[in-house]
Amino acid sequence: MKQYKLRTVLAIRFALLILVAISLVSIISNVLINRQFESYVEKQQKIEADDLAKSLETQYHIGKNGWNLDYVHGIGMAALDDGFIIKLYDKDENILWDAENHDMRLCHEVMESIAVRMQNKRPDMEGSFQVHRYDLMQTGEIVGYLDISYYSPYYMDETDFQFMSALNRILIAIGGVSLVGAMSMGILLSNKIVKPISETVGIIQQISMGDYNTRFQGNITTKELYELAHAVNHMAESLEEQENLRKRLTSDVAHELRTPVANIASYMEMMMDGVLEPTPERLETCYREWQRISDLISDLERLRQMESEHLVLQKTEVNLRELSEMVMKNFESRLRQKQIEGQVVGDESLILVDRGRMQQVMSNLVSNAIKYSDGKGMVRIVIKDTKKNSIIYVEDSGIGISTQDLNRIFERFYRTDRSRNRKTGGAGIGLTIVKTIVQAHRGTITVESEEGKGSRFIVMLPKGNSLQ
């Protein structure tokens, strides 16, 4: 199927729309104006006929008991030019003056001319000459009768038809000018719409080829186009971040594996060459290095399971206060070793969660709090119960987290110790697992911290969780 540019499609459709709109407006305007003018002409004919009757009515002289027929003749012949054929009667209905009797040929010519013109110009109108009678009165008494015959329901002369033709030409000219203007505006509008879309398509094509650094630049006033450009920029940023995370993950996994593998290879090589004796202590060192590799693989497997779309939560009603007290009790020996005070305070909060997963969340957070706290410090779990959420605060008075690290601590293998030493233990994916579990419960986890003053992790779980 042949495809057309959006600019062409918009311009053509906009032009067609304007053409239809202008055509409808022109047709409707023409019909309404014609009807209005015809109604006006009909009313004017009636007014002229009435004025003619009133003018003749004054030509009866009561004292002389007679009509001024000379004046009647003048009015009658002048009226004939306007298409009015008059016949005057006295009060006994005797004919006093008749235009047809006076000049029958001229009357027939006028009548035929009007009839032919109207049949040619208005063939759909069934018109004819009709007689309209007027009672002529003076001082409340009838002094005569007047028959005025004219083409009904209305008739127009050549001047009237020329006026209507000129008006129609003006409407057509206005329509043509409007159409050209509308098409020009349509082209400009389509260009304005298509330009950011074309640029966005180009950016998407660059992104599809792996160039995640490209961004849409420019000001857009249309809300939908702005949202489209913003979404594409956000997609590019997300893909760039994911690509950086993928590269960093590869680098971090290689780094985590390199040291223990090198240690094991070094010991095995020296023992095979006889440089070192395979003593139990050296074999135990090799085993510990192997255990580090095994732990890393186990952590990665757990993370894979957590992030899998098939992660199933076994939800039951859990009292977070009781669960917190149990978790804190499990760390009692480590707290005593580092002379750290452990506290659980707050509300009794019942919520539907996976008990094992939530215990893992609390355990990881408390373990980190103890790990990065100095002696004689404090680790506290605070439970807050609200109408819509259950909130867990895990607070410590430890070394804190720098501002530049706060936005990255939930990334895989990210640790705040820049030397990447193993003194604090762990592979740096504990908080990644915590975040994954919390998100699986449709909750959120955030952190507040200041270097040297401790940290606070905030887990917010919605009470809308169901057992399904």
mmCIF file of N, CA and C in Angstrom, residues 286-338:
data_model
loop_
_atom_site.group_PDB
_atom_site.id
_atom_site.type_symbol
_atom_site.label_atom_id
_atom_site.label_comp_id
_atom_site.label_asym_id
_atom_site.label_seq_id
_atom_site.Cartn_x
_atom_site.Cartn_y
_atom_site.Cartn_z
ATOM 1 N N CYS A 286 41.277 -21.163 50.107
ATOM 2 C CA CYS A 286 40.699 -21.392 48.774
ATOM 3 C C CYS A 286 39.190 -21.625 48.870
ATOM 4 N N TYR A 287 38.795 -22.354 49.919
ATOM 5 C CA TYR A 287 37.364 -22.645 50.083
ATOM 6 C C TYR A 287 36.587 -21.353 50.350
ATOM 7 N N ARG A 288 37.139 -20.465 51.190
ATOM 8 C CA ARG A 288 36.447 -19.203 51.473
ATOM 9 C C ARG A 288 36.295 -18.363 50.203
ATOM 10 N N GLU A 289 37.343 -18.353 49.367
ATOM 11 C CA GLU A 289 37.237 -17.612 48.111
ATOM 12 C C GLU A 289 36.180 -18.235 47.205
ATOM 13 N N TRP A 290 36.155 -19.561 47.174
ATOM 14 C CA TRP A 290 35.118 -20.235 46.383
ATOM 15 C C TRP A 290 33.740 -19.922 46.952
ATOM 16 N N GLN A 291 33.637 -19.855 48.281
ATOM 17 C CA GLN A 291 32.358 -19.545 48.908
ATOM 18 C C GLN A 291 31.899 -18.136 48.524
ATOM 19 N N ARG A 292 32.818 -17.209 48.397
ATOM 20 C CA ARG A 292 32.458 -15.851 47.948
ATOM 21 C C ARG A 292 31.837 -15.895 46.560
ATOM 22 N N ILE A 293 32.425 -16.724 45.673
ATOM 23 C CA ILE A 293 31.859 -16.864 44.328
ATOM 24 C C ILE A 293 30.478 -17.488 44.401
ATOM 25 N N SER A 294 30.330 -18.501 45.222
ATOM 26 C CA SER A 294 29.036 -19.184 45.369
ATOM 27 C C SER A 294 27.980 -18.241 45.938
ATOM 28 N N ASP A 295 28.374 -17.428 46.929
ATOM 29 C CA ASP A 295 27.418 -16.472 47.512
ATOM 30 C C ASP A 295 26.971 -15.438 46.476
ATOM 31 N N LEU A 296 27.933 -14.985 45.667
ATOM 32 C CA LEU A 296 27.584 -14.008 44.633
ATOM 33 C C LEU A 296 26.589 -14.605 43.640
ATOM 34 N N ILE A 297 26.837 -15.828 43.225
ATOM 35 C CA ILE A 297 25.916 -16.486 42.286
ATOM 36 C C ILE A 297 24.537 -16.660 42.914
ATOM 37 N N SER A 298 24.520 -17.021 44.214
ATOM 38 C CA SER A 298 23.234 -17.176 44.912
ATOM 39 C C SER A 298 22.483 -15.851 44.987
ATOM 40 N N ASP A 299 23.235 -14.770 45.282
ATOM 41 C CA ASP A 299 22.592 -13.446 45.332
ATOM 42 C C ASP A 299 22.010 -13.058 43.980
ATOM 43 N N LEU A 300 22.764 -13.326 42.925
ATOM 44 C CA LEU A 300 22.265 -13.002 41.587
ATOM 45 C C LEU A 300 21.034 -13.830 41.237
ATOM 46 N N GLU A 301 21.024 -15.069 41.636
ATOM 47 C CA GLU A 301 19.869 -15.923 41.371
ATOM 48 C C GLU A 301 18.643 -15.439 42.129
ATOM 49 N N ARG A 302 18.844 -15.039 43.396
ATOM 50 C CA ARG A 302 17.714 -14.500 44.173
ATOM 51 C C ARG A 302 17.187 -13.226 43.538
ATOM 52 N N LEU A 303 18.100 -12.378 43.076
ATOM 53 C CA LEU A 303 17.672 -11.135 42.434
ATOM 54 C C LEU A 303 16.909 -11.439 41.153
ATOM 55 N N ARG A 304 17.378 -12.411 40.390
ATOM 56 C CA ARG A 304 16.665 -12.782 39.170
ATOM 57 C C ARG A 304 15.250 -13.242 39.474
ATOM 58 N N GLN A 305 15.116 -14.036 40.536
ATOM 59 C CA GLN A 305 13.786 -14.496 40.929
ATOM 60 C C GLN A 305 12.903 -13.336 41.385
ATOM 61 N N MET A 306 13.521 -12.408 42.115
ATOM 62 C CA MET A 306 12.752 -11.261 42.604
ATOM 63 C C MET A 306 12.232 -10.412 41.447
ATOM 64 N N GLU A 307 13.078 -10.205 40.445
ATOM 65 C CA GLU A 307 12.712 -9.324 39.339
ATOM 66 C C GLU A 307 11.903 -10.036 38.266
ATOM 67 N N SER A 308 11.728 -11.343 38.419
ATOM 68 C CA SER A 308 10.958 -12.093 37.429
ATOM 69 C C SER A 308 9.498 -11.720 37.510
ATOM 70 N N GLU A 309 8.847 -11.665 36.342
ATOM 71 C CA GLU A 309 7.416 -11.353 36.322
ATOM 72 C C GLU A 309 6.592 -12.484 36.931
ATOM 73 N N HIS A 310 7.217 -13.618 37.150
ATOM 74 C CA HIS A 310 6.510 -14.748 37.739
ATOM 75 C C HIS A 310 6.658 -14.797 39.260
ATOM 76 N N LEU A 311 7.204 -13.743 39.857
ATOM 77 C CA LEU A 311 7.350 -13.705 41.306
ATOM 78 C C LEU A 311 5.960 -13.759 41.952
ATOM 79 N N VAL A 312 5.742 -14.763 42.778
ATOM 80 C CA VAL A 312 4.439 -14.958 43.418
ATOM 81 C C VAL A 312 4.575 -14.601 44.898
ATOM 82 N N LEU A 313 3.696 -13.754 45.369
ATOM 83 C CA LEU A 313 3.680 -13.356 46.778
ATOM 84 C C LEU A 313 2.629 -14.165 47.514
ATOM 85 N N GLN A 314 3.049 -14.810 48.593
ATOM 86 C CA GLN A 314 2.122 -15.563 49.448
ATOM 87 C C GLN A 314 1.645 -14.633 50.553
ATOM 88 N N LYS A 315 0.566 -13.912 50.298
ATOM 89 C CA LYS A 315 0.134 -12.867 51.224
ATOM 90 C C LYS A 315 -0.727 -13.424 52.351
ATOM 91 N N THR A 316 -0.408 -12.944 53.539
ATOM 92 C CA THR A 316 -1.214 -13.239 54.733
ATOM 93 C C THR A 316 -1.298 -11.956 55.551
ATOM 94 N N GLU A 317 -2.192 -11.934 56.506
ATOM 95 C CA GLU A 317 -2.305 -10.752 57.367
ATOM 96 C C GLU A 317 -1.147 -10.762 58.364
ATOM 97 N N VAL A 318 -0.373 -9.702 58.366
ATOM 98 C CA VAL A 318 0.837 -9.616 59.182
ATOM 99 C C VAL A 318 0.761 -8.368 60.046
ATOM 100 N N ASN A 319 1.155 -8.515 61.318
ATOM 101 C CA ASN A 319 1.301 -7.370 62.212
ATOM 102 C C ASN A 319 2.743 -6.897 62.095
ATOM 103 N N LEU A 320 2.945 -5.739 61.454
ATOM 104 C CA LEU A 320 4.295 -5.257 61.189
ATOM 105 C C LEU A 320 5.055 -4.948 62.471
ATOM 106 N N ARG A 321 4.342 -4.567 63.519
ATOM 107 C CA ARG A 321 5.027 -4.286 64.791
ATOM 108 C C ARG A 321 5.629 -5.571 65.354
ATOM 109 N N GLU A 322 4.851 -6.657 65.342
ATOM 110 C CA GLU A 322 5.359 -7.934 65.860
ATOM 111 C C GLU A 322 6.490 -8.458 64.982
ATOM 112 N N LEU A 323 6.334 -8.321 63.639
ATOM 113 C CA LEU A 323 7.389 -8.781 62.736
ATOM 114 C C LEU A 323 8.675 -7.997 62.967
ATOM 115 N N SER A 324 8.557 -6.701 63.212
ATOM 116 C CA SER A 324 9.737 -5.863 63.469
ATOM 117 C C SER A 324 10.456 -6.296 64.739
ATOM 118 N N GLU A 325 9.684 -6.603 65.781
ATOM 119 C CA GLU A 325 10.294 -7.036 67.044
ATOM 120 C C GLU A 325 11.033 -8.352 66.867
ATOM 121 N N MET A 326 10.473 -9.248 66.045
ATOM 122 C CA MET A 326 11.129 -10.528 65.806
ATOM 123 C C MET A 326 12.436 -10.328 65.043
ATOM 124 N N VAL A 327 12.407 -9.449 64.017
ATOM 125 C CA VAL A 327 13.609 -9.190 63.232
ATOM 126 C C VAL A 327 14.694 -8.570 64.113
ATOM 127 N N MET A 328 14.297 -7.603 64.939
ATOM 128 C CA MET A 328 15.281 -6.962 65.809
ATOM 129 C C MET A 328 15.879 -7.971 66.788
ATOM 130 N N LYS A 329 15.057 -8.906 67.269
ATOM 131 C CA LYS A 329 15.549 -9.923 68.210
ATOM 132 C C LYS A 329 16.574 -10.835 67.536
ATOM 133 N N ASN A 330 16.381 -11.111 66.215
ATOM 134 C CA ASN A 330 17.314 -11.973 65.492
ATOM 135 C C ASN A 330 18.713 -11.357 65.406
ATOM 136 N N PHE A 331 18.785 -10.023 65.512
ATOM 137 C CA PHE A 331 20.077 -9.337 65.438
ATOM 138 C C PHE A 331 20.609 -8.963 66.828
ATOM 139 N N GLU A 332 20.044 -9.581 67.858
ATOM 140 C CA GLU A 332 20.411 -9.221 69.227
ATOM 141 C C GLU A 332 21.906 -9.414 69.481
ATOM 142 N N SER A 333 22.499 -10.531 69.010
ATOM 143 C CA SER A 333 23.922 -10.801 69.286
ATOM 144 C C SER A 333 24.819 -9.798 68.563
ATOM 145 N N ARG A 334 24.484 -9.462 67.311
ATOM 146 C CA ARG A 334 25.300 -8.491 66.571
ATOM 147 C C ARG A 334 25.197 -7.098 67.183
ATOM 148 N N LEU A 335 24.009 -6.752 67.676
ATOM 149 C CA LEU A 335 23.828 -5.457 68.334
ATOM 150 C C LEU A 335 24.682 -5.387 69.597
ATOM 151 N N ARG A 336 24.715 -6.506 70.345
ATOM 152 C CA ARG A 336 25.470 -6.525 71.594
ATOM 153 C C ARG A 336 26.966 -6.444 71.293
ATOM 154 N N GLN A 337 27.418 -7.146 70.211
ATOM 155 C CA GLN A 337 28.833 -7.134 69.864
ATOM 156 C C GLN A 337 29.324 -5.715 69.542
ATOM 157 N N LYS A 338 28.507 -4.933 68.845
ATOM 158 C CA LYS A 338 28.916 -3.573 68.462
ATOM 159 C C LYS A 338 28.424 -2.522 69.450
#
